[in-house]
GROMACS .gro file of C-alpha atoms in nm:
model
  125
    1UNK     CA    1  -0.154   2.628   3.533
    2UNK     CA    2  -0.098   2.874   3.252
    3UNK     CA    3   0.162   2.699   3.078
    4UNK     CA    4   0.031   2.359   3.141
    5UNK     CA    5  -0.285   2.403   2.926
    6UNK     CA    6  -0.066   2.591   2.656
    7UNK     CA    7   0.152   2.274   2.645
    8UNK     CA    8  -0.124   2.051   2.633
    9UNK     CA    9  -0.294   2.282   2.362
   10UNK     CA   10   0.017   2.237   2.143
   11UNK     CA   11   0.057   1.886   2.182
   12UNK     CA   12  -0.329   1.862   2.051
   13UNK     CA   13  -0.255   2.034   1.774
   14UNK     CA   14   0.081   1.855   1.686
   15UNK     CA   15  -0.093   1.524   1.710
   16UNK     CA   16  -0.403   1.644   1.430
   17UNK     CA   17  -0.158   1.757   1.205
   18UNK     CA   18   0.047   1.396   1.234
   19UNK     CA   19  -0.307   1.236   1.182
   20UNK     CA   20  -0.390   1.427   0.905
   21UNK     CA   21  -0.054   1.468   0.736
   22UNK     CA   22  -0.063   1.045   0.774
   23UNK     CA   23  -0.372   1.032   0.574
   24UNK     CA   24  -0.267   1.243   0.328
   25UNK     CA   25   0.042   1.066   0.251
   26UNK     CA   26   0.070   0.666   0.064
   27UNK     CA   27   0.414   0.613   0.134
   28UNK     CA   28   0.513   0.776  -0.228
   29UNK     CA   29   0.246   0.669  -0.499
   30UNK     CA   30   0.039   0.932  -0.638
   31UNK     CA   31  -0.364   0.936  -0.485
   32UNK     CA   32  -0.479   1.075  -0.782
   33UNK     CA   33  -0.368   1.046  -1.209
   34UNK     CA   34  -0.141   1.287  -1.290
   35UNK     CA   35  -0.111   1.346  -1.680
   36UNK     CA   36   0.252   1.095  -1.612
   37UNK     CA   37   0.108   0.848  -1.421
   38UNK     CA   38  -0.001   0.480  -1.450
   39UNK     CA   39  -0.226   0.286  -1.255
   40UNK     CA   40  -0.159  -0.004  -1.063
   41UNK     CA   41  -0.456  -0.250  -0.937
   42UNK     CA   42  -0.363  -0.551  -0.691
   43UNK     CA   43  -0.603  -0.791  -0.573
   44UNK     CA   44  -0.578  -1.068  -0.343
   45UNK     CA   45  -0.659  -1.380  -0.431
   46UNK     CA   46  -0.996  -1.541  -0.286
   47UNK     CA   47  -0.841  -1.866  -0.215
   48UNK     CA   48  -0.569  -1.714  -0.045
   49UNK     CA   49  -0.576  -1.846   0.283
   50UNK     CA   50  -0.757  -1.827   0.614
   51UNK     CA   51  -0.577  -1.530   0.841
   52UNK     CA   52  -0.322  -1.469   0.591
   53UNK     CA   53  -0.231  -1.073   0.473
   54UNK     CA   54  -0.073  -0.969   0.173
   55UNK     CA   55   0.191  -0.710   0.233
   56UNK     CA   56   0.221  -0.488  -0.108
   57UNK     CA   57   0.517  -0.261  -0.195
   58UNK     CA   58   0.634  -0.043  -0.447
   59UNK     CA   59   1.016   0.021  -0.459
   60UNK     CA   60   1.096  -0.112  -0.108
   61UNK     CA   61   0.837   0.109   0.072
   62UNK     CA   62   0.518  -0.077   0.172
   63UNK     CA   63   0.183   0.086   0.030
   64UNK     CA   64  -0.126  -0.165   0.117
   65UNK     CA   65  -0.174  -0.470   0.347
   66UNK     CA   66  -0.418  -0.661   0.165
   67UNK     CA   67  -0.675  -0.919   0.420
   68UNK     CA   68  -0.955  -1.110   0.296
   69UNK     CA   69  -1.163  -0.952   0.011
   70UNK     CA   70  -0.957  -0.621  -0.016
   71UNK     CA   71  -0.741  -0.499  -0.286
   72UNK     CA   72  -0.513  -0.196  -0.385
   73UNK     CA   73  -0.603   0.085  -0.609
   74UNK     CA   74  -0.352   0.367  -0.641
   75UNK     CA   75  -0.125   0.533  -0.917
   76UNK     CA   76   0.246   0.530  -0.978
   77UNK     CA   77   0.508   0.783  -1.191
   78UNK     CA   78   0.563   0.622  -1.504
   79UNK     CA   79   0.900   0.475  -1.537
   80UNK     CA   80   1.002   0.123  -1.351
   81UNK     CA   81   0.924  -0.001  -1.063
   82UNK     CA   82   0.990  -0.294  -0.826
   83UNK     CA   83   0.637  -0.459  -0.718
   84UNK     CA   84   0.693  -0.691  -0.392
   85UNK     CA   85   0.444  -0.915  -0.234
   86UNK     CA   86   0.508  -1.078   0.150
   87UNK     CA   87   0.313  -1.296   0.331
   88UNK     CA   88   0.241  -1.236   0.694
   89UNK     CA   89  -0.021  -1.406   0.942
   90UNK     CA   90   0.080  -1.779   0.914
   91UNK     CA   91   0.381  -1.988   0.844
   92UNK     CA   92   0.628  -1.801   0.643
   93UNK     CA   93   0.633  -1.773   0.264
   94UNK     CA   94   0.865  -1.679  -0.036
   95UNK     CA   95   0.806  -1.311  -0.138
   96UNK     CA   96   0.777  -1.221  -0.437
   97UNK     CA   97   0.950  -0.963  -0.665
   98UNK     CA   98   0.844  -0.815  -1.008
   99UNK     CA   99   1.004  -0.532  -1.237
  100UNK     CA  100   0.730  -0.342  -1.421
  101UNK     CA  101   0.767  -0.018  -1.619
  102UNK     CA  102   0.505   0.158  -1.584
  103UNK     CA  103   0.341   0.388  -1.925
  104UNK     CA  104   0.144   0.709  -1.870
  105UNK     CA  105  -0.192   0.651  -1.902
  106UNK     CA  106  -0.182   0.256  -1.901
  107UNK     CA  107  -0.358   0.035  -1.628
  108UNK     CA  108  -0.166  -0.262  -1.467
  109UNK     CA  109  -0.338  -0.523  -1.308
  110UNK     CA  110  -0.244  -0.794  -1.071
  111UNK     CA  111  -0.340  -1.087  -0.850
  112UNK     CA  112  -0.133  -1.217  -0.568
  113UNK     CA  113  -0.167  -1.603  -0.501
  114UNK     CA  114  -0.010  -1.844  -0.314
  115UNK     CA  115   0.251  -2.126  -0.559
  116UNK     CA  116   0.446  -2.400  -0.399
  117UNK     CA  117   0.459  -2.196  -0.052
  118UNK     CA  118   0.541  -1.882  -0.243
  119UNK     CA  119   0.337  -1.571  -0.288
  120UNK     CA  120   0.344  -1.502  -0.680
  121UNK     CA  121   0.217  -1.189  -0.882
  122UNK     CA  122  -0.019  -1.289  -1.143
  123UNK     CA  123  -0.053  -1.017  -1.420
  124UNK     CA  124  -0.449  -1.036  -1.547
  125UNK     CA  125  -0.493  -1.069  -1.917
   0.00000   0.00000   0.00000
C-alpha cells in the first residue's frame, strides 16, 4: 500500500510540473520585451466567418488559435521570421505565408482575412 501512494504521489507531482511548465512556455516567442525583441500583434478579422479559427505561426511552430473576437499579443527575437496563417473549422482554405524581419523595439501589426477562399495577412498602416 506503501508504494502505491508513493507512485501515485509522484505521478501528481509530474503532472503539475507538465501543467505548469505548459503555461510557461509559447512554443518559442518571448512573453515578455527583451531589450532585442519586437512585437508582433495579430487580429482576426470581424467578418471572418461563422465557426471559423485562425491558426497563427511563427517559423513553422504554431503560437495562437485565433476564434471570434480574439487576437495575438506576444514578442519575437529580432531578425526574420516566417508568419503563417491556416484556416480550420469549415471548408478548407489557402494558408498564408509572410517573411517579416523583425527590428528591436518596433511593433508589427496584422489582420488576417479571408481573399478569394484564401486566408491573407493584412499589415495595418
Amino acid at each position: 500500500m506503501k508504494q502505491y501512494k508513493a507512485i501515485i504521489r509522484i505521478f501528481s507531482l509530474a503532472c503539475v510540473y507538465l501543467i505548469f511548465a505548459g503555461c510557461a512556455s509559447q512554443s518559442g516567442t518571448l512573453t515578455s520585451p527583451s531589450p532585442n525583441s519586437g512585437r508582433l500583434l495579430v487580429s482576426r478579422a470581424a467578418k471572418f466567418g461563422y465557426r471559423l479559427n485562425v491558426i497563427l505561426s511563427v517559423d513553422g511552430k504554431d503560437v495562437a488559435n485565433l476564434t471570434e473576437g480574439q487576437s495575438y499579443d506576444g514578442y519575437l527575437p529580432a531578425g526574420q521570421h516566417i508568419l503563417g496563417a491556416r484556416v480550420t473549422g469549415g471548408a478548407p482554405t489557402g494558408a498564408a505565408q509572410k517573411a517579416v524581419a523583425i527590428e528591436a523595439g518596433q511593433t508589427y501589426s496584422y489582420t488576417a482575412k479571408l481573399s478569394g477562399g484564401h486566408v491573407v495577412l493584412v499589415a495595418k498602416q
